[in-house]
XYZ file of C-alpha atoms in Angstrom:
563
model
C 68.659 75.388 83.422
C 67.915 77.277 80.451
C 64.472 76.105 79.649
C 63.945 75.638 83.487
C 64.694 79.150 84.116
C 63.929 81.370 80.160
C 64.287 84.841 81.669
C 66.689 84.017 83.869
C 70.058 86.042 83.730
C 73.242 83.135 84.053
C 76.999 84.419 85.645
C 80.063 82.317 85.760
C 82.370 81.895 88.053
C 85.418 80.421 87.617
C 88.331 80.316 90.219
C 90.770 79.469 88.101
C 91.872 81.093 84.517
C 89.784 79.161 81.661
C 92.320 77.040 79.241
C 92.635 78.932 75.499
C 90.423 76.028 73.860
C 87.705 76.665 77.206
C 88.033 80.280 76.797
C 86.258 80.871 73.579
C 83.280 78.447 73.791
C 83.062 80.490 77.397
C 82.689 83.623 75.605
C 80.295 82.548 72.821
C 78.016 81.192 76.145
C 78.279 83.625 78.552
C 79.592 86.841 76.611
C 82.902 88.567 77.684
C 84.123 89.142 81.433
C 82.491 90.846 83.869
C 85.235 91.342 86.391
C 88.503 89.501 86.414
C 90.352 89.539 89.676
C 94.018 88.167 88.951
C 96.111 86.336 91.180
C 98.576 88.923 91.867
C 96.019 91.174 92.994
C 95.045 88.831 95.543
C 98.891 88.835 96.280
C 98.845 92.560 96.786
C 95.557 92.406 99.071
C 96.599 90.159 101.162
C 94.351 87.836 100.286
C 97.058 84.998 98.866
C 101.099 84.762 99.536
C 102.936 84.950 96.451
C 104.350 81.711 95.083
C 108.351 81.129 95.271
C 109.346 78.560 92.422
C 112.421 76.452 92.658
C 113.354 73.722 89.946
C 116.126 70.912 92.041
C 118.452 68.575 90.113
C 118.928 65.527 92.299
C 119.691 63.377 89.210
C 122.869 64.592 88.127
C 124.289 63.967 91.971
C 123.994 60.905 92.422
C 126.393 59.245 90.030
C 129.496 59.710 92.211
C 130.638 60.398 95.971
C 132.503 63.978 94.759
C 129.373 64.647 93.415
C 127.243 64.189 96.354
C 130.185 66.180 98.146
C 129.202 69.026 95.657
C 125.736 68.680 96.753
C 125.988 68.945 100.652
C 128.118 71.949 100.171
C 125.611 74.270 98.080
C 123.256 73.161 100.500
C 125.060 74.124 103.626
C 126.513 77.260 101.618
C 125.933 80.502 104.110
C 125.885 78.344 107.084
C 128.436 78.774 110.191
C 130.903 75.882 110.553
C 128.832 74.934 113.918
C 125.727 74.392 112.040
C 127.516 72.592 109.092
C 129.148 70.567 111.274
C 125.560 69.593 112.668
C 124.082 68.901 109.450
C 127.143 67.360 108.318
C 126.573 64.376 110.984
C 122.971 64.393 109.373
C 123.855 63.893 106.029
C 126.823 60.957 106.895
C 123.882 58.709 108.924
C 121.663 59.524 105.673
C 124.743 58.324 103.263
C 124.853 55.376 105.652
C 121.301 54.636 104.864
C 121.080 55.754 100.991
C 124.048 53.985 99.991
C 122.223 53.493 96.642
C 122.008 55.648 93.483
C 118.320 55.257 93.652
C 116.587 59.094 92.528
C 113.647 58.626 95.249
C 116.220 58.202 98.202
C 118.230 61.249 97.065
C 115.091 63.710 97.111
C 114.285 62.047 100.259
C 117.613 63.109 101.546
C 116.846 66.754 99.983
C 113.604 66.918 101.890
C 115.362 65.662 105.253
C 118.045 68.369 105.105
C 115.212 71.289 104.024
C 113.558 69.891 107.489
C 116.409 70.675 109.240
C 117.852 73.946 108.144
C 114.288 75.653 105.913
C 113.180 78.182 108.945
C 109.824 77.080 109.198
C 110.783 73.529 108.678
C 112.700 73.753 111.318
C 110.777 75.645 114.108
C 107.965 73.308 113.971
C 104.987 76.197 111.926
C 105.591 74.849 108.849
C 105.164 71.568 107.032
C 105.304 70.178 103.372
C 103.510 67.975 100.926
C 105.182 65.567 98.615
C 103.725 64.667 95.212
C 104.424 61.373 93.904
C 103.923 60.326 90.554
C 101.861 57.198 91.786
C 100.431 55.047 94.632
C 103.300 52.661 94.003
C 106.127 55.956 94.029
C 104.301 57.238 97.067
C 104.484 54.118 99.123
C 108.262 54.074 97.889
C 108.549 57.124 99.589
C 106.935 56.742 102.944
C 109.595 53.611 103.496
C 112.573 55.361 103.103
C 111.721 57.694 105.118
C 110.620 55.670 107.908
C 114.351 55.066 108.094
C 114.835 59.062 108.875
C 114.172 61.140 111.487
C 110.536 62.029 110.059
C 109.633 58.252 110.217
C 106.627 59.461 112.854
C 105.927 62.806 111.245
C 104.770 61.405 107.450
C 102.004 59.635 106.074
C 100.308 58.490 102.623
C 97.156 59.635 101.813
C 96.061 58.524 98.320
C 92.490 57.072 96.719
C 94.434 53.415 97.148
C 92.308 51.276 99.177
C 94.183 48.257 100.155
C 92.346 44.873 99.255
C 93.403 41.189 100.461
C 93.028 40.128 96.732
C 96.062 42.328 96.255
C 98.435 39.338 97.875
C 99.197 37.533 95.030
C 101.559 34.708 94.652
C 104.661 36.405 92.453
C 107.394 34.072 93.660
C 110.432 36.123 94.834
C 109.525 38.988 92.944
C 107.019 40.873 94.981
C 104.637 42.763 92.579
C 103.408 46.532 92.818
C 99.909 45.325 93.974
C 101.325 43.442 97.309
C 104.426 45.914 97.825
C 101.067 48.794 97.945
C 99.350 46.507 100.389
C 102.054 45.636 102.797
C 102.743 49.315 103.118
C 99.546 50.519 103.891
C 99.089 47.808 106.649
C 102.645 48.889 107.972
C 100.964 52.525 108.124
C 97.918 51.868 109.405
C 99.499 49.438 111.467
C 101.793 51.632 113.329
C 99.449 54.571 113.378
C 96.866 53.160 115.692
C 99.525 50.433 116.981
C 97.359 48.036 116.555
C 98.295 44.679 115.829
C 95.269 43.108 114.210
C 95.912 43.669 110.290
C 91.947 43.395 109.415
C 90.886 46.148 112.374
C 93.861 48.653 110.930
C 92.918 48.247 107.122
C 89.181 48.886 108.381
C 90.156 52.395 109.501
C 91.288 53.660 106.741
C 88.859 56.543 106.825
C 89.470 57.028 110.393
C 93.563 57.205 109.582
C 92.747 60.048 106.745
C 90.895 62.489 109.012
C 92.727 62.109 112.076
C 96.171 62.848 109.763
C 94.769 65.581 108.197
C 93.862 67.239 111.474
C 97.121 67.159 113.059
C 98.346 68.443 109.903
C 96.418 71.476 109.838
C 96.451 71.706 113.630
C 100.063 70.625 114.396
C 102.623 70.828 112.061
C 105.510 70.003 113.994
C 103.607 66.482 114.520
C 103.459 65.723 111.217
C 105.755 67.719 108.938
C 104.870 65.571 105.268
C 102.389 64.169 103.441
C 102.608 62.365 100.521
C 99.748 62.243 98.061
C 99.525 61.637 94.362
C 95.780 63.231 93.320
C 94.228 63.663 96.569
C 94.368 66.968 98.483
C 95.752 68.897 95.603
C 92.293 70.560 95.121
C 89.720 71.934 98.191
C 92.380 70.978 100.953
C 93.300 74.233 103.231
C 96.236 73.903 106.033
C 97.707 77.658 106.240
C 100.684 75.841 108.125
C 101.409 73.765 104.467
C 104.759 76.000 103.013
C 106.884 73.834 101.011
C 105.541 71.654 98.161
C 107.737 69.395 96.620
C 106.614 68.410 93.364
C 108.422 64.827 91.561
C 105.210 64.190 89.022
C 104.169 65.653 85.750
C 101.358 68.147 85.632
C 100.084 70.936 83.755
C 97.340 73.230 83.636
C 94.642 73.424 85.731
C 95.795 70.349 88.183
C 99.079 72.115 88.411
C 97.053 75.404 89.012
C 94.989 73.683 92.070
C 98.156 72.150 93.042
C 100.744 74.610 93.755
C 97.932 77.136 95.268
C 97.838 74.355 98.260
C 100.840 76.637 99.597
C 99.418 79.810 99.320
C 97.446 80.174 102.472
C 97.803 82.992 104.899
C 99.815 82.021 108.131
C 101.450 83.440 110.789
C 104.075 86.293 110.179
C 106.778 84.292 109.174
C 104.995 82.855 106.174
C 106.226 85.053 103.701
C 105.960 82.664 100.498
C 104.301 79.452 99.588
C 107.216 77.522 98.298
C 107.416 75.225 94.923
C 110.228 72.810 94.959
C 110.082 71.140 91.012
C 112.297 67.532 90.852
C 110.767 67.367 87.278
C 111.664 70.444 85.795
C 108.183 71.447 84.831
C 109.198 74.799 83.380
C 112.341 73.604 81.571
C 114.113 76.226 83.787
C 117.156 74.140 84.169
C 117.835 74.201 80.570
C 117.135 77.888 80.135
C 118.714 80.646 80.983
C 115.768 82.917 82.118
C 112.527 81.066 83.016
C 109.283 81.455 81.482
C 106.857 80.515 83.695
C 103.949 80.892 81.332
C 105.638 78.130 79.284
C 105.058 74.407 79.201
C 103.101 73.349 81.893
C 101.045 76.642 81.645
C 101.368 76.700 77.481
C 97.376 76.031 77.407
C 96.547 79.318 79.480
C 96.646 82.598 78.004
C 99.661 84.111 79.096
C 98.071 87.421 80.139
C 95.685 85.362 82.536
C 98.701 83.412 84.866
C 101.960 86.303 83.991
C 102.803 86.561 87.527
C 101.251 83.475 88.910
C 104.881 81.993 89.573
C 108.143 83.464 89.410
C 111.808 82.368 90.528
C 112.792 82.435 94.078
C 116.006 84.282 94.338
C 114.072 87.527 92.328
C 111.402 87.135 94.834
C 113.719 86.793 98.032
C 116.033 89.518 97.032
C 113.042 92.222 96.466
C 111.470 91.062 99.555
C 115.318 91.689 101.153
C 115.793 95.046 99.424
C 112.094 96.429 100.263
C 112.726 95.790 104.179
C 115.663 96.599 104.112
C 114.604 100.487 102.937
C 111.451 100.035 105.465
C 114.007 99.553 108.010
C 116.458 102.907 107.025
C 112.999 105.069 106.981
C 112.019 103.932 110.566
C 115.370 104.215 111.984
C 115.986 107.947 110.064
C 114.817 109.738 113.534
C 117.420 108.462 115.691
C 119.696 111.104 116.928
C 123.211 110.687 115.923
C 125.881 109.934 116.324
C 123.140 106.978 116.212
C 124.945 104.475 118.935
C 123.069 101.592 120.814
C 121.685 104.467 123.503
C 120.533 106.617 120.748
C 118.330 103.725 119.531
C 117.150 102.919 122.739
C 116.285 106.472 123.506
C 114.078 106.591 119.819
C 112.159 103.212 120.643
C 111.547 103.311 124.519
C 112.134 106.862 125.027
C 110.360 108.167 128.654
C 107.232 106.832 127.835
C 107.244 102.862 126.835
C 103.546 103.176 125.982
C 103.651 105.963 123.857
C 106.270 104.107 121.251
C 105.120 100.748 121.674
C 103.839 100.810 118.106
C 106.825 101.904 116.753
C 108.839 98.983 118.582
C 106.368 96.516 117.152
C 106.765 97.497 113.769
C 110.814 97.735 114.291
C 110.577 93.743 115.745
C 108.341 93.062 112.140
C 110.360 94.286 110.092
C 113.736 92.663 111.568
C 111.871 89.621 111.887
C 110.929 90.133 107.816
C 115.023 90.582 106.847
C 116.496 87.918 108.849
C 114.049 85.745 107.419
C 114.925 86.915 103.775
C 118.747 86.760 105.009
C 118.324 83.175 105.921
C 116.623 82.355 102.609
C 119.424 84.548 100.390
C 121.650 81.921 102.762
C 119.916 78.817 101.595
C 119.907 79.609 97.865
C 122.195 77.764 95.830
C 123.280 80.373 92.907
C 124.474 83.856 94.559
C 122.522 86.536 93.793
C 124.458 89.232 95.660
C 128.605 89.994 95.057
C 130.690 88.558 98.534
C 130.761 92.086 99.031
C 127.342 92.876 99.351
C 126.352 89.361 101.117
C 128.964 90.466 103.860
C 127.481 93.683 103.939
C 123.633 92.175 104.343
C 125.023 89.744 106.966
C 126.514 92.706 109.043
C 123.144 94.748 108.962
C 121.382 91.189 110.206
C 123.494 91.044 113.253
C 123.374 94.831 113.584
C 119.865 94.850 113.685
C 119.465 91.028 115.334
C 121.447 92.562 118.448
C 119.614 95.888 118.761
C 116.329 93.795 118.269
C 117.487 91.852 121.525
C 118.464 95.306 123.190
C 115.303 97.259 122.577
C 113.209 93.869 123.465
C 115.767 94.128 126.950
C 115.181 97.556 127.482
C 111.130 98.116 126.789
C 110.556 94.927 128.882
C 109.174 93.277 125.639
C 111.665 90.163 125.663
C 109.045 88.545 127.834
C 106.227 89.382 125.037
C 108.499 88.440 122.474
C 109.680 84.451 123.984
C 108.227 82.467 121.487
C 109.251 84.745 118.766
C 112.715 84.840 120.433
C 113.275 81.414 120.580
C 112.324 80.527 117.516
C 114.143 83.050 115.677
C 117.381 82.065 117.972
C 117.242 78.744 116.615
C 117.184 79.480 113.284
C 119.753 82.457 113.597
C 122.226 80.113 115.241
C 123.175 78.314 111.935
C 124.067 81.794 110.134
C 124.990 84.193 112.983
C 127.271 83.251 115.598
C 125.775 83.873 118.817
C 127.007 83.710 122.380
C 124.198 83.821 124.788
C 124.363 82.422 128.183
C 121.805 80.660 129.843
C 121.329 83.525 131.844
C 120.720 86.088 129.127
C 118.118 84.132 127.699
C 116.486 83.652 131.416
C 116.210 87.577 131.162
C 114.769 87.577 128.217
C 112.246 85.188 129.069
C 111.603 86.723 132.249
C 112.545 90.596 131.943
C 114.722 92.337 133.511
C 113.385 93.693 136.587
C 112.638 90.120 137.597
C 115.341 88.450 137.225
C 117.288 91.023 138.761
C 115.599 90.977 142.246
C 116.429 87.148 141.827
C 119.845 87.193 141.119
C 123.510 88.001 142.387
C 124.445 91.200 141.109
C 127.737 90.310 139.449
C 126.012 87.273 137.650
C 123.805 89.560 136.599
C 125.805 92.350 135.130
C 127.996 89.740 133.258
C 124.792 88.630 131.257
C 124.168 91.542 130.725
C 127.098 93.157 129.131
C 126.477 90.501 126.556
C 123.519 92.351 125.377
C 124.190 95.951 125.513
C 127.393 97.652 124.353
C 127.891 100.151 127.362
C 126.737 101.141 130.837
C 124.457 103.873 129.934
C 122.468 101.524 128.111
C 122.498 98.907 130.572
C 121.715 101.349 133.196
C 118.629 102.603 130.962
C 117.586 99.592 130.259
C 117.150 98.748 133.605
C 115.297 101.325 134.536
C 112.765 101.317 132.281
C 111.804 97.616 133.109
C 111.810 98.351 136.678
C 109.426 101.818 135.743
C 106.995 99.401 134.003
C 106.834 96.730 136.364
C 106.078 99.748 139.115
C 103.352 101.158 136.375
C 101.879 97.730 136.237
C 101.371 97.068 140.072
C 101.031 100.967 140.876
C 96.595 100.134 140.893
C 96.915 97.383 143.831
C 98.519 99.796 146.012
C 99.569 103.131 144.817
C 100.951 104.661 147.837
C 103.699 102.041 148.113
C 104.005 101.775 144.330
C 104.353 105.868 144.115
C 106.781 105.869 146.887
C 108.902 103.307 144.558
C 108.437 105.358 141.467
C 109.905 108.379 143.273
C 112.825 106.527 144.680
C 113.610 105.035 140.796
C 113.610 108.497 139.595
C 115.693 110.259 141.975
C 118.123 107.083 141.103
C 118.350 107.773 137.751
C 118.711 110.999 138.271
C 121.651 110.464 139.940
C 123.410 108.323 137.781
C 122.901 110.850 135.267
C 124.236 113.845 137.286
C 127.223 111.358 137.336
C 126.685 111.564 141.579
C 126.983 107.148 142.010
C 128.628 105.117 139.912
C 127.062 102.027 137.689
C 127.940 99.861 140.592
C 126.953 101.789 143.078
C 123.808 102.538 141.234
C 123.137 98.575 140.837
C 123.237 98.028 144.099
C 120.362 100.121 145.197
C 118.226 99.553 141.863
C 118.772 95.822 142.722
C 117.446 96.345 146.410
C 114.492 98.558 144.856
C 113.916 95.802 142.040
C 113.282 93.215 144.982
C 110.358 95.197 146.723
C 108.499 96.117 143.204
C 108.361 92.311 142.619
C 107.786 91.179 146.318
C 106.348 93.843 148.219
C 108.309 94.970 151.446
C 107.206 93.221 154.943
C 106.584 96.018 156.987
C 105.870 95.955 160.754
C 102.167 96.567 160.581
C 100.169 96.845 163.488
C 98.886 93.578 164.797
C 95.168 93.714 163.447
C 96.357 94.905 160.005
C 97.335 91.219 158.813
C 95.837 90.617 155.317
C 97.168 91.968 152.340
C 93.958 93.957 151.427
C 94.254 95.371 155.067
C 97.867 96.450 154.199
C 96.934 98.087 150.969
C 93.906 100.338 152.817
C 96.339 100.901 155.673
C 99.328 102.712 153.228
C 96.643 104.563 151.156
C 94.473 106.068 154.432
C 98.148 107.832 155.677
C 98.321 104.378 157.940
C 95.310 104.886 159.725
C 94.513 101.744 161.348
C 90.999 102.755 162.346
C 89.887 103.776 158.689
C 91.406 101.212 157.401
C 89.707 98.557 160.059
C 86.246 99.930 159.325
């Protein structure tokens, strides 16, 4: 390039730190550093998630039944008896399977119970990658857990190519070559269900994309893959959380590796996740990690301090840091700061006008009961009882005024997918009671539902969300005002006619003149024309709905309006 190009002026780029022995030669080439733009300021931009690291013992459980006992229980730690009874039926069909001491089938088992209890494991957003130590480890791996619940949601993608030479006679002992072989054709196989062994093996290539795609595109369709080399540099699927690392790596493959996880997803993505069965760091045997040690020794330290750090330390500032965000937002509620008083701060008169401060309240609680679910899930306590019981009152405190200000603004309908997914995961650490009929008004909002239902039904759900009548009766209200807002531009003499009867309503339930019943009652028979507009006798000629609307808003003119 050099004699191609004598005057030219040469930058390098590297996107990823140079090793200690690299760094010098680098520097007698290319002189010192321009720029350097670290890894946790790509963190702090936004740019990158921050990297949760995790070393997991499966060896030292599997040498006896009490031990494996131990095991289930600091992984279902933090969990309601409901969901550990759940999981516990999981992990006795998995015993029934694994009944060996083999290492491969317990981390298997440890990857089957993170699927079922990690949040976005479990809601379908998020998926993992396995690293295997070889082809032969890999293939190992995809046929025990065919005999899981993932068995349709995992594949192998290596640089193995299987080759009919690979069949060799070994007598009763099958040899790595063949074992290799017959899985891949199982795979393959199965994948396309296709029968024909030669027209499977051929698409190979075809099998590779086609997995990778629904990996990247749908997660919840295929939550693992397991790979040895391949993917672990160049390969980008934001959805890819957990990595669960059982081979031996340092430096810069380790590097590429691990920043597979860091890819910016959806809001509840708050880490990339490592999960070490080999102990890379040695942070089993120490006290206090070093994650600049060991796998890292051949990088300056300066150039990776930050790069990885331990999970709990991570989780608990996360915690601690939303957990203030949350005090500051809430400071401007009026006391004596009850459920109404909240309501009142977040919905207020004007739903529009705090909408943005409701949408950073749902962030936020969506940020700590995610952080509460992961202090749940780790196995050393970081927090005294105390404290934990504390942290787990303020989730339910907040969880249930999340649900009421949703109720009340009308945003539960907005909110569904969020809802439901945070419901499911909530379930295993909160208790929760909803009916079927709460979460229809959630789904649906209130207003709707309402001019649907039988009023006693209805206030029965209800009282499960809110803690008095005011509330309830506010709550109401406000969904019914928006609804009328909504519709008031198809026909705005009926639709200010409404709005006038909903305020003198609440007006009087204020003044203290009808009771919550009797107040129910008529906002139920108002609810019912906002959603399906009142049949009025309208002259014969006026018989379309556009002919209605022109008919209220010229003072029921029937010639204007017939013109």
């Amino acid at each position: 390039m050099k004699s191609l190009l004598p005057n030219a002026i040469f930058i390098a780029f590297s996107g990823t730190p140079l090793l200690k022995q690299e760094k010098k030669t680098s520097q007698e080439v290319f002189g010192n550093y321009i720029h350097c733009y670290k890894f946790n300021e790509a963190v702090s931009d936004r740019v990158v998630l921050d990297l949760n690291y995790e070393a997991r013992s499966v060896d030292q459980y599997v040498s006896s039944p009490e031990k494996l006992d131990e095991y289930f229980e600091l992984k279902t730690q933090g969990l309601n008896e409901t969901a550990k009874t759940e999981l516990k039926k999981k992990w006795v069909n998995l015993q029934k399977v694994f009944s060996t001491k083999d290492r491969l089938a317990r981390i298997v088992q440890d990857i089957v119970l993170d699927m079922a209890k990690l949040p976005r494991l479990r809601n379908g957003k998020g998926n993992a990658m396995l690293v295997a130590e070889s082809v032969y480890n890999a293939c190992r791996y995809f046929e025990l857990f065919l005999e899981t619940e993932l068995k349709d949601k995992v594949a192998v993608i290596t640089s193995y190519e299987p080759n009919i030479a690979d069949l060799k006679d070994c007598g009763s002992d099958e040899s790595e070559e063949s074992y290799k072989y017959r899985t891949y054709c199982k795979m393959l196989q199965n994948f396309f269900d296709e029968k024909d062994e030669k027209k499977a093996l051929n698409q190979i290539k075809e099998f590779e994309e086609k997995v990778k795609e629904r990996f990247i595109n749908e997660p919840n369709r295929m939550k693992l893959l397991i790979v040895v080399d391949k993917l672990l540099t160049g390969f980008d699927a934001p959805s890819l959380t957990y990595l669960y690392m059982d081979k031996k790596m340092q430096d810069h493959g380790l590097f590429q590796a691990v920043c597979r996880v860091n890819r910016l997803d959806s809001e509840d993505k708050d880490f990339g996740c490592i999960i070490d069965y080999k102990d890379l760091f040695d942070s089993l045997q120490e006290a206090h990690s070093d994650y600049t040690n060991k796998a890292f020794e051949n990088y300056e330290r300066e150039d990776i301090q930050g790069f990885i750090s331990d999970k709990s330390q991570k989780i608990k500032k996360k915690l601690e840091e939303t957990r203030d965000q949350l005090k500051s937002l809430c400071e401007g509620v009026k006391e004596p700061k009850d459920e109404e008083d909240y309501i009142a701060y977040f919905c207020g008169s004007d739903l529009e006008k705090n909408a943005q401060k409701r949408r950073l309240f749902y962030q936020l609680v969506g940020a700590f009961l995610r952080m509460f679910v992961e202090l749940n899930n780790l196995e050393k306590p970081i927090y005294s009882k105390e404290e934990t019981q504390k942290i787990k009152q303020e989730a339910e405190f907040y969880r249930h005024l999340q649900k009421a200000i949703g109720l009340s603004s009308g945003d539960s309908v907005d909110l569904k997918s969020y809802s439901e997914d945070m419901r499911r995961i909530l379930d295993a650490y909160i208790k929760t009671t909803d009916s079927e009929m709460l979460i229809k008004i959630e789904d649906q909002g209130l207003c709707e539902v309402l001019a649907q239902m039988d009023i006693d039904d209805f206030n029965k759900a209800l009282s499960q969300a809110f803690k008095n009548k005011s509330s309830m009766a506010e709550s109401i209200a406000n969904n019914t005002r928006k609804r009328i807002i909504e519709k008031e531009a198809s026909d705005p003499k009926y639709y200010e006619k409404l709005y006038s009867l909903l305020n003198d309503l609440i007006l009087q339930f204020r003044e203290k003149k009808l009771t919550y019943l009797e107040y129910l009652q008529q906002i139920h028979d108002l609810a019912k024309k906002v959603i399906d507009k009142e049949d009025r006798n309208y002259p014969k000629k006026i018989n379309t709905n556009a002919l209605k609307t022109l008919y209220d808003n010229l003072d029921e003119n029937e010639a204007l309006a017939l013109v």
